[in-house]
Amino acid sequence: MSFIIAVSGKGGTGKTTFSALAVDYLVRRTGKAVLAVDADSNANLDQALGTRAEKTVGAVREYLTENVSRIPAGMSKEVWVETMLRQALVEEKGFDLISMGRPEGPGCYCYLNNIFRRYLDIMTKQYEYVVMDNEAGMEHLSRRTTRGVDVMFIASDPTVRGIRTALRIRDLARELKLDIRRMALVVSRVRDGLADNLRAIAEEGNLELAGVVPDDPLIVSLDEEGRAITELPEDSPARRAVEDILSRYLGAAKAGGG
């Protein structure tokens, strides 16, 4: 069984940084197969991981919809779709990446989406660990046929608005009745510890606090230079905080038989 980590949160909360560091941690510490899924329509997980996704699932879907009459002779539609989707998979040392791209347009994608779901579910099961960098609306999560997620980290900045947005994301996940076994808050870009009032908002909303990620100037520098977040040194405060969170949650899952 794959251990699936989803990371959600509004833009600017550090969720892609957390996702990239999570992939890097799993690759280095477990030695197991890791699949990174960029499920944010504003895709940039590839850059954070130091690679490039030339194709997205969304682009493949648009191409197939517009060229449905051009299926190669002797090839079924299902095989054609799966062949095109495999071309969207980026294979790197230690991990693979697939980018979902933008949501559907105005056309009808029902048949293709059923094939996509089946193929992505099959593909996901081939990896020990899956990390999904998700958008706040959780559109791609809600459309998975196998909706099981072991833990969803909801990223926030250290503001009242950010924490309350995280609570709404948690509530949306519940409304969609997604199979998410555990949800927890991660507050990023924190200076001098998390303010008591922010901690109180999370506690009053009954949202588990996984931890805080300190503000790290090196992340800004890497972003400005277009370099991978995974280039952060091992003694980076942000890297150490993310790895501590992951170590605790993965350890708890194993202890609980997850």
PDB file of C-alpha atoms in Angstrom:
ATOM      1  CA  MET A   1       0.000   0.000   0.000  1.00  0.00           C
ATOM      2  CA  SER A   2       1.211   3.500  -0.840  1.00  0.00           C
ATOM      3  CA  PHE A   3       1.557   6.085   1.907  1.00  0.00           C
ATOM      4  CA  ILE A   4      -0.083   9.202   0.490  1.00  0.00           C
ATOM      5  CA  ILE A   5       0.720  12.708   1.722  1.00  0.00           C
ATOM      6  CA  ALA A   6      -1.352  15.634   0.454  1.00  0.00           C
ATOM      7  CA  VAL A   7      -0.344  19.251   0.975  1.00  0.00           C
ATOM      8  CA  SER A   8      -2.971  21.934   0.621  1.00  0.00           C
ATOM      9  CA  GLY A   9      -3.255  25.645   1.301  1.00  0.00           C
ATOM     10  CA  LYS A  10      -3.794  28.955  -0.433  1.00  0.00           C
ATOM     11  CA  GLY A  11      -1.030  30.499  -2.510  1.00  0.00           C
ATOM     12  CA  GLY A  12       1.942  31.965  -0.727  1.00  0.00           C
ATOM     13  CA  THR A  13       1.774  29.693   2.325  1.00  0.00           C
ATOM     14  CA  GLY A  14       4.814  27.565   1.536  1.00  0.00           C
ATOM     15  CA  LYS A  15       2.967  24.412   0.479  1.00  0.00           C
ATOM     16  CA  THR A  16       5.128  23.807  -2.594  1.00  0.00           C
ATOM     17  CA  THR A  17       8.268  24.279  -0.505  1.00  0.00           C
ATOM     18  CA  PHE A  18       6.905  21.775   2.022  1.00  0.00           C
ATOM     19  CA  SER A  19       5.986  19.341  -0.774  1.00  0.00           C
ATOM     20  CA  ALA A  20       9.403  19.542  -2.415  1.00  0.00           C
ATOM     21  CA  LEU A  21      11.219  19.045   0.882  1.00  0.00           C
ATOM     22  CA  ALA A  22       8.894  16.133   1.670  1.00  0.00           C
ATOM     23  CA  VAL A  23       9.778  14.421  -1.612  1.00  0.00           C
ATOM     24  CA  ASP A  24      13.473  15.042  -1.012  1.00  0.00           C
ATOM     25  CA  TYR A  25      13.256  13.718   2.558  1.00  0.00           C
ATOM     26  CA  LEU A  26      11.483  10.525   1.471  1.00  0.00           C
ATOM     27  CA  VAL A  27      13.971   9.892  -1.329  1.00  0.00           C
ATOM     28  CA  ARG A  28      16.996  10.369   0.925  1.00  0.00           C
ATOM     29  CA  ARG A  29      15.710   8.704   4.094  1.00  0.00           C
ATOM     30  CA  THR A  30      13.674   5.779   2.816  1.00  0.00           C
ATOM     31  CA  GLY A  31      15.281   4.793  -0.483  1.00  0.00           C
ATOM     32  CA  LYS A  32      11.785   3.846  -1.677  1.00  0.00           C
ATOM     33  CA  ALA A  33       9.969   4.815  -4.872  1.00  0.00           C
ATOM     34  CA  VAL A  34       8.380   8.270  -4.553  1.00  0.00           C
ATOM     35  CA  LEU A  35       5.791   9.852  -6.839  1.00  0.00           C
ATOM     36  CA  ALA A  36       5.423  13.635  -6.749  1.00  0.00           C
ATOM     37  CA  VAL A  37       2.049  14.871  -8.015  1.00  0.00           C
ATOM     38  CA  ASP A  38       1.698  18.546  -8.848  1.00  0.00           C
ATOM     39  CA  ALA A  39      -2.059  18.935  -8.520  1.00  0.00           C
ATOM     40  CA  ASP A  40      -2.014  22.746  -8.381  1.00  0.00           C
ATOM     41  CA  SER A  41      -3.159  24.432 -11.585  1.00  0.00           C
ATOM     42  CA  ASN A  42      -0.452  27.038 -10.887  1.00  0.00           C
ATOM     43  CA  ALA A  43       2.147  24.321 -11.261  1.00  0.00           C
ATOM     44  CA  ASN A  44       5.686  24.930  -9.998  1.00  0.00           C
ATOM     45  CA  LEU A  45       6.579  21.796  -8.037  1.00  0.00           C
ATOM     46  CA  ASP A  46       8.850  20.739 -10.899  1.00  0.00           C
ATOM     47  CA  GLN A  47      11.011  23.839 -10.461  1.00  0.00           C
ATOM     48  CA  ALA A  48      11.095  23.370  -6.696  1.00  0.00           C
ATOM     49  CA  LEU A  49      12.394  19.830  -7.299  1.00  0.00           C
ATOM     50  CA  GLY A  50      14.960  20.930  -9.870  1.00  0.00           C
ATOM     51  CA  THR A  51      13.314  19.331 -12.895  1.00  0.00           C
ATOM     52  CA  ARG A  52      10.913  20.325 -15.671  1.00  0.00           C
ATOM     53  CA  ALA A  53       7.505  18.921 -16.574  1.00  0.00           C
ATOM     54  CA  GLU A  54       7.188  19.374 -20.326  1.00  0.00           C
ATOM     55  CA  LYS A  55       3.645  17.961 -20.448  1.00  0.00           C
ATOM     56  CA  THR A  56       0.714  17.965 -18.038  1.00  0.00           C
ATOM     57  CA  VAL A  57      -2.294  15.708 -17.697  1.00  0.00           C
ATOM     58  CA  GLY A  58      -4.460  18.717 -18.572  1.00  0.00           C
ATOM     59  CA  ALA A  59      -2.565  19.309 -21.818  1.00  0.00           C
ATOM     60  CA  VAL A  60      -2.813  15.616 -22.711  1.00  0.00           C
ATOM     61  CA  ARG A  61      -6.555  15.731 -22.061  1.00  0.00           C
ATOM     62  CA  GLU A  62      -6.989  18.761 -24.343  1.00  0.00           C
ATOM     63  CA  TYR A  63      -4.917  17.161 -27.096  1.00  0.00           C
ATOM     64  CA  LEU A  64      -6.818  13.879 -26.958  1.00  0.00           C
ATOM     65  CA  THR A  65     -10.169  15.652 -26.976  1.00  0.00           C
ATOM     66  CA  GLU A  66      -9.226  17.639 -30.074  1.00  0.00           C
ATOM     67  CA  ASN A  67      -7.629  14.666 -31.858  1.00  0.00           C
ATOM     68  CA  VAL A  68      -9.943  11.814 -30.905  1.00  0.00           C
ATOM     69  CA  SER A  69     -10.284  10.828 -34.581  1.00  0.00           C
ATOM     70  CA  ARG A  70      -6.520  10.342 -34.905  1.00  0.00           C
ATOM     71  CA  ILE A  71      -6.121   7.214 -32.802  1.00  0.00           C
ATOM     72  CA  PRO A  72      -3.330   5.115 -34.382  1.00  0.00           C
ATOM     73  CA  ALA A  73      -4.587   2.103 -36.312  1.00  0.00           C
ATOM     74  CA  GLY A  74      -4.824  -1.034 -34.207  1.00  0.00           C
ATOM     75  CA  MET A  75      -4.640   0.859 -30.907  1.00  0.00           C
ATOM     76  CA  SER A  76      -7.589   1.115 -28.505  1.00  0.00           C
ATOM     77  CA  LYS A  77      -8.549   4.451 -27.026  1.00  0.00           C
ATOM     78  CA  GLU A  78      -7.576   3.255 -23.544  1.00  0.00           C
ATOM     79  CA  VAL A  79      -4.076   2.236 -24.663  1.00  0.00           C
ATOM     80  CA  TRP A  80      -3.669   5.521 -26.562  1.00  0.00           C
ATOM     81  CA  VAL A  81      -4.602   7.542 -23.478  1.00  0.00           C
ATOM     82  CA  GLU A  82      -2.258   5.565 -21.242  1.00  0.00           C
ATOM     83  CA  THR A  83       0.582   5.917 -23.764  1.00  0.00           C
ATOM     84  CA  MET A  84       0.116   9.700 -23.843  1.00  0.00           C
ATOM     85  CA  LEU A  85      -0.080   9.906 -20.062  1.00  0.00           C
ATOM     86  CA  ARG A  86       3.161   7.974 -19.674  1.00  0.00           C
ATOM     87  CA  GLN A  87       4.808  10.678 -21.771  1.00  0.00           C
ATOM     88  CA  ALA A  88       3.749  13.227 -19.154  1.00  0.00           C
ATOM     89  CA  LEU A  89       5.638  11.349 -16.420  1.00  0.00           C
ATOM     90  CA  VAL A  90       8.999  12.904 -15.547  1.00  0.00           C
ATOM     91  CA  GLU A  91      11.470  10.301 -14.309  1.00  0.00           C
ATOM     92  CA  GLU A  92      14.250  11.523 -12.041  1.00  0.00           C
ATOM     93  CA  LYS A  93      16.762   9.830  -9.779  1.00  0.00           C
ATOM     94  CA  GLY A  94      14.811   8.734  -6.696  1.00  0.00           C
ATOM     95  CA  PHE A  95      11.413  10.101  -7.724  1.00  0.00           C
ATOM     96  CA  ASP A  96       8.977  10.539 -10.583  1.00  0.00           C
ATOM     97  CA  LEU A  97       6.782  13.585 -11.172  1.00  0.00           C
ATOM     98  CA  ILE A  98       3.462  14.050 -12.876  1.00  0.00           C
ATOM     99  CA  SER A  99       1.819  17.446 -13.247  1.00  0.00           C
ATOM    100  CA  MET A 100      -1.960  17.621 -13.452  1.00  0.00           C
ATOM    101  CA  GLY A 101      -2.139  21.049 -15.097  1.00  0.00           C
ATOM    102  CA  ARG A 102      -5.223  23.171 -15.350  1.00  0.00           C
ATOM    103  CA  PRO A 103      -8.734  21.846 -14.642  1.00  0.00           C
ATOM    104  CA  GLU A 104     -11.083  20.912 -17.453  1.00  0.00           C
ATOM    105  CA  GLY A 105     -12.354  23.466 -19.892  1.00  0.00           C
ATOM    106  CA  PRO A 106     -15.919  23.728 -21.245  1.00  0.00           C
ATOM    107  CA  GLY A 107     -15.779  20.495 -23.262  1.00  0.00           C
ATOM    108  CA  CYS A 108     -16.974  17.037 -22.263  1.00  0.00           C
ATOM    109  CA  TYR A 109     -14.217  14.956 -20.703  1.00  0.00           C
ATOM    110  CA  CYS A 110     -16.244  12.298 -18.908  1.00  0.00           C
ATOM    111  CA  TYR A 111     -14.897   9.314 -20.850  1.00  0.00           C
ATOM    112  CA  LEU A 112     -11.287  10.520 -20.758  1.00  0.00           C
ATOM    113  CA  ASN A 113     -11.519  11.365 -17.066  1.00  0.00           C
ATOM    114  CA  ASN A 114     -12.633   7.831 -16.254  1.00  0.00           C
ATOM    115  CA  ILE A 115      -9.557   6.484 -18.044  1.00  0.00           C
ATOM    116  CA  PHE A 116      -7.344   9.087 -16.353  1.00  0.00           C
ATOM    117  CA  ARG A 117      -8.633   8.153 -12.917  1.00  0.00           C
ATOM    118  CA  ARG A 118      -8.119   4.455 -13.495  1.00  0.00           C
ATOM    119  CA  TYR A 119      -4.615   4.930 -14.881  1.00  0.00           C
ATOM    120  CA  LEU A 120      -3.529   7.364 -12.165  1.00  0.00           C
ATOM    121  CA  ASP A 121      -4.850   5.062  -9.459  1.00  0.00           C
ATOM    122  CA  ILE A 122      -2.931   2.140 -10.939  1.00  0.00           C
ATOM    123  CA  MET A 123       0.190   4.277 -11.270  1.00  0.00           C
ATOM    124  CA  THR A 124      -0.058   5.571  -7.699  1.00  0.00           C
ATOM    125  CA  LYS A 125      -0.055   2.040  -6.329  1.00  0.00           C
ATOM    126  CA  GLN A 126       3.341   1.411  -7.919  1.00  0.00           C
ATOM    127  CA  TYR A 127       5.041   3.786  -5.455  1.00  0.00           C
ATOM    128  CA  GLU A 128       5.758   3.379  -1.746  1.00  0.00           C
ATOM    129  CA  TYR A 129       5.157   7.080  -1.151  1.00  0.00           C
ATOM    130  CA  VAL A 130       3.099   9.709  -2.954  1.00  0.00           C
ATOM    131  CA  VAL A 131       3.304  13.445  -2.258  1.00  0.00           C
ATOM    132  CA  MET A 132       0.544  15.622  -3.742  1.00  0.00           C
ATOM    133  CA  ASP A 133       1.027  19.391  -3.925  1.00  0.00           C
ATOM    134  CA  ASN A 134      -2.624  20.348  -4.025  1.00  0.00           C
ATOM    135  CA  GLU A 135      -4.536  23.542  -4.641  1.00  0.00           C
ATOM    136  CA  ALA A 136      -6.779  24.972  -1.936  1.00  0.00           C
ATOM    137  CA  GLY A 137      -9.938  23.902  -3.754  1.00  0.00           C
ATOM    138  CA  MET A 138      -8.750  20.279  -3.702  1.00  0.00           C
ATOM    139  CA  GLU A 139     -10.317  19.685  -7.099  1.00  0.00           C
ATOM    140  CA  HIS A 140      -7.964  16.892  -8.076  1.00  0.00           C
ATOM    141  CA  LEU A 141      -8.245  15.195  -4.707  1.00  0.00           C
ATOM    142  CA  SER A 142     -12.030  15.166  -4.952  1.00  0.00           C
ATOM    143  CA  ARG A 143     -11.893  13.493  -8.373  1.00  0.00           C
ATOM    144  CA  ARG A 144      -9.667  10.595  -7.403  1.00  0.00           C
ATOM    145  CA  THR A 145     -11.368   7.220  -7.509  1.00  0.00           C
ATOM    146  CA  THR A 146      -9.103   5.951  -4.727  1.00  0.00           C
ATOM    147  CA  ARG A 147      -9.442   8.884  -2.374  1.00  0.00           C
ATOM    148  CA  GLY A 148      -7.429   7.472   0.473  1.00  0.00           C
ATOM    149  CA  VAL A 149      -4.931   9.979   1.844  1.00  0.00           C
ATOM    150  CA  ASP A 150      -2.940   9.071   4.930  1.00  0.00           C
ATOM    151  CA  VAL A 151      -2.221  12.625   6.020  1.00  0.00           C
ATOM    152  CA  MET A 152      -3.043  16.041   4.609  1.00  0.00           C
ATOM    153  CA  PHE A 153      -0.896  18.921   5.784  1.00  0.00           C
ATOM    154  CA  ILE A 154      -2.688  22.247   5.447  1.00  0.00           C
ATOM    155  CA  ALA A 155      -0.185  25.058   4.995  1.00  0.00           C
ATOM    156  CA  SER A 156      -0.758  28.538   6.377  1.00  0.00           C
ATOM    157  CA  ASP A 157       1.199  31.720   6.869  1.00  0.00           C
ATOM    158  CA  PRO A 158       1.387  33.128  10.436  1.00  0.00           C
ATOM    159  CA  THR A 159      -1.722  35.322  10.170  1.00  0.00           C
ATOM    160  CA  VAL A 160      -5.265  35.161  11.482  1.00  0.00           C
ATOM    161  CA  ARG A 161      -6.590  35.076   7.925  1.00  0.00           C
ATOM    162  CA  GLY A 162      -4.224  32.248   7.042  1.00  0.00           C
ATOM    163  CA  ILE A 163      -5.240  30.049   9.988  1.00  0.00           C
ATOM    164  CA  ARG A 164      -8.928  30.637   9.319  1.00  0.00           C
ATOM    165  CA  THR A 165      -8.420  29.755   5.660  1.00  0.00           C
ATOM    166  CA  ALA A 166      -6.785  26.509   6.780  1.00  0.00           C
ATOM    167  CA  LEU A 167      -9.853  25.749   8.889  1.00  0.00           C
ATOM    168  CA  ARG A 168     -12.086  26.311   5.854  1.00  0.00           C
ATOM    169  CA  ILE A 169      -9.942  23.956   3.774  1.00  0.00           C
ATOM    170  CA  ARG A 170     -10.298  21.325   6.508  1.00  0.00           C
ATOM    171  CA  ASP A 171     -14.058  21.851   6.514  1.00  0.00           C
ATOM    172  CA  LEU A 172     -14.202  21.589   2.709  1.00  0.00           C
ATOM    173  CA  ALA A 173     -12.383  18.262   2.833  1.00  0.00           C
ATOM    174  CA  ARG A 174     -14.990  17.015   5.294  1.00  0.00           C
ATOM    175  CA  GLU A 175     -17.875  18.328   3.180  1.00  0.00           C
ATOM    176  CA  LEU A 176     -16.489  16.485   0.154  1.00  0.00           C
ATOM    177  CA  LYS A 177     -16.317  13.364   2.364  1.00  0.00           C
ATOM    178  CA  LEU A 178     -12.782  12.692   1.239  1.00  0.00           C
ATOM    179  CA  ASP A 179     -11.055   9.678   2.713  1.00  0.00           C
ATOM    180  CA  ILE A 180      -8.335  11.583   4.574  1.00  0.00           C
ATOM    181  CA  ARG A 181      -7.203   9.742   7.660  1.00  0.00           C
ATOM    182  CA  ARG A 182      -5.491  12.677   9.351  1.00  0.00           C
ATOM    183  CA  MET A 183      -5.374  16.437   8.773  1.00  0.00           C
ATOM    184  CA  ALA A 184      -2.912  18.783  10.417  1.00  0.00           C
ATOM    185  CA  LEU A 185      -1.834  22.411  10.203  1.00  0.00           C
ATOM    186  CA  VAL A 186       1.659  23.550   9.220  1.00  0.00           C
ATOM    187  CA  VAL A 187       2.431  27.231   9.722  1.00  0.00           C
ATOM    188  CA  SER A 188       5.300  28.464   7.562  1.00  0.00           C
ATOM    189  CA  ARG A 189       7.489  31.569   7.539  1.00  0.00           C
ATOM    190  CA  VAL A 190       7.287  31.894  11.301  1.00  0.00           C
ATOM    191  CA  ARG A 191       9.586  34.310  13.116  1.00  0.00           C
ATOM    192  CA  ASP A 192      10.265  34.037  16.848  1.00  0.00           C
ATOM    193  CA  GLY A 193       7.727  31.279  17.431  1.00  0.00           C
ATOM    194  CA  LEU A 194       4.014  30.988  16.706  1.00  0.00           C
ATOM    195  CA  ALA A 195       1.913  33.732  18.296  1.00  0.00           C
ATOM    196  CA  ASP A 196      -0.427  32.572  21.067  1.00  0.00           C
ATOM    197  CA  ASN A 197      -3.521  33.993  19.367  1.00  0.00           C
ATOM    198  CA  LEU A 198      -2.817  31.988  16.201  1.00  0.00           C
ATOM    199  CA  ARG A 199      -2.262  28.819  18.170  1.00  0.00           C
ATOM    200  CA  ALA A 200      -5.551  29.495  20.001  1.00  0.00           C
ATOM    201  CA  ILE A 201      -7.507  29.843  16.730  1.00  0.00           C
ATOM    202  CA  ALA A 202      -6.277  26.432  15.576  1.00  0.00           C
ATOM    203  CA  GLU A 203      -7.048  24.853  18.951  1.00  0.00           C
ATOM    204  CA  GLU A 204     -10.542  26.383  19.093  1.00  0.00           C
ATOM    205  CA  GLY A 205     -11.190  25.079  15.572  1.00  0.00           C
ATOM    206  CA  ASN A 206      -9.957  21.634  16.645  1.00  0.00           C
ATOM    207  CA  LEU A 207      -7.288  21.613  13.937  1.00  0.00           C
ATOM    208  CA  GLU A 208      -4.212  19.655  14.935  1.00  0.00           C
ATOM    209  CA  LEU A 209      -0.961  21.642  14.747  1.00  0.00           C
ATOM    210  CA  ALA A 210       1.743  19.536  13.108  1.00  0.00           C
ATOM    211  CA  GLY A 211       4.414  22.173  13.596  1.00  0.00           C
ATOM    212  CA  VAL A 212       5.892  25.428  12.380  1.00  0.00           C
ATOM    213  CA  VAL A 213       8.461  26.077   9.672  1.00  0.00           C
ATOM    214  CA  PRO A 214      10.765  29.017  10.476  1.00  0.00           C
ATOM    215  CA  ASP A 215      11.227  31.868   8.049  1.00  0.00           C
ATOM    216  CA  ASP A 216      14.308  30.976   6.029  1.00  0.00           C
ATOM    217  CA  PRO A 217      15.969  33.665   3.835  1.00  0.00           C
ATOM    218  CA  LEU A 218      17.686  30.952   1.807  1.00  0.00           C
ATOM    219  CA  ILE A 219      14.310  29.915   0.362  1.00  0.00           C
ATOM    220  CA  VAL A 220      13.756  33.424  -0.995  1.00  0.00           C
ATOM    221  CA  SER A 221      17.254  33.442  -2.462  1.00  0.00           C
ATOM    222  CA  LEU A 222      16.716  30.122  -4.218  1.00  0.00           C
ATOM    223  CA  ASP A 223      13.368  31.299  -5.595  1.00  0.00           C
ATOM    224  CA  GLU A 224      14.894  34.523  -6.888  1.00  0.00           C
ATOM    225  CA  GLU A 225      17.624  32.580  -8.668  1.00  0.00           C
ATOM    226  CA  GLY A 226      15.226  29.975 -10.063  1.00  0.00           C
ATOM    227  CA  ARG A 227      17.019  27.178  -8.225  1.00  0.00           C
ATOM    228  CA  ALA A 228      15.515  24.090  -6.638  1.00  0.00           C
ATOM    229  CA  ILE A 229      14.246  24.281  -3.064  1.00  0.00           C
ATOM    230  CA  THR A 230      15.898  20.923  -2.532  1.00  0.00           C
ATOM    231  CA  GLU A 231      19.255  22.722  -2.684  1.00  0.00           C
ATOM    232  CA  LEU A 232      18.649  23.944   0.862  1.00  0.00           C
ATOM    233  CA  PRO A 233      21.524  22.749   3.065  1.00  0.00           C
ATOM    234  CA  GLU A 234      20.923  20.085   5.679  1.00  0.00           C
ATOM    235  CA  ASP A 235      21.235  22.622   8.497  1.00  0.00           C
ATOM    236  CA  SER A 236      18.580  24.897   6.997  1.00  0.00           C
ATOM    237  CA  PRO A 237      15.979  25.710   9.709  1.00  0.00           C
ATOM    238  CA  ALA A 238      13.148  25.192   7.226  1.00  0.00           C
ATOM    239  CA  ARG A 239      14.462  21.837   6.029  1.00  0.00           C
ATOM    240  CA  ARG A 240      15.015  20.597   9.580  1.00  0.00           C
ATOM    241  CA  ALA A 241      11.506  21.662  10.632  1.00  0.00           C
ATOM    242  CA  VAL A 242       9.838  19.910   7.685  1.00  0.00           C
ATOM    243  CA  GLU A 243      11.864  16.753   8.230  1.00  0.00           C
ATOM    244  CA  ASP A 244      10.989  16.725  11.931  1.00  0.00           C
ATOM    245  CA  ILE A 245       7.279  16.960  11.094  1.00  0.00           C
ATOM    246  CA  LEU A 246       7.498  14.184   8.518  1.00  0.00           C
ATOM    247  CA  SER A 247       9.543  11.958  10.810  1.00  0.00           C
ATOM    248  CA  ARG A 248       6.929  12.223  13.557  1.00  0.00           C
ATOM    249  CA  TYR A 249       3.942  11.620  11.306  1.00  0.00           C
ATOM    250  CA  LEU A 250       5.494   8.774   9.358  1.00  0.00           C
ATOM    251  CA  GLY A 251       6.633   7.205  12.618  1.00  0.00           C
ATOM    252  CA  ALA A 252       3.149   7.505  14.085  1.00  0.00           C
ATOM    253  CA  ALA A 253       1.633   5.910  10.972  1.00  0.00           C
ATOM    254  CA  LYS A 254       4.002   2.949  11.180  1.00  0.00           C
ATOM    255  CA  ALA A 255       3.376   2.565  14.904  1.00  0.00           C
ATOM    256  CA  GLY A 256      -0.342   2.525  14.193  1.00  0.00           C
ATOM    257  CA  GLY A 257      -0.006   0.008  11.393  1.00  0.00           C
ATOM    258  CA  GLY A 258      -0.648   2.600   8.683  1.00  0.00           C
TER     259      GLY A 258
END
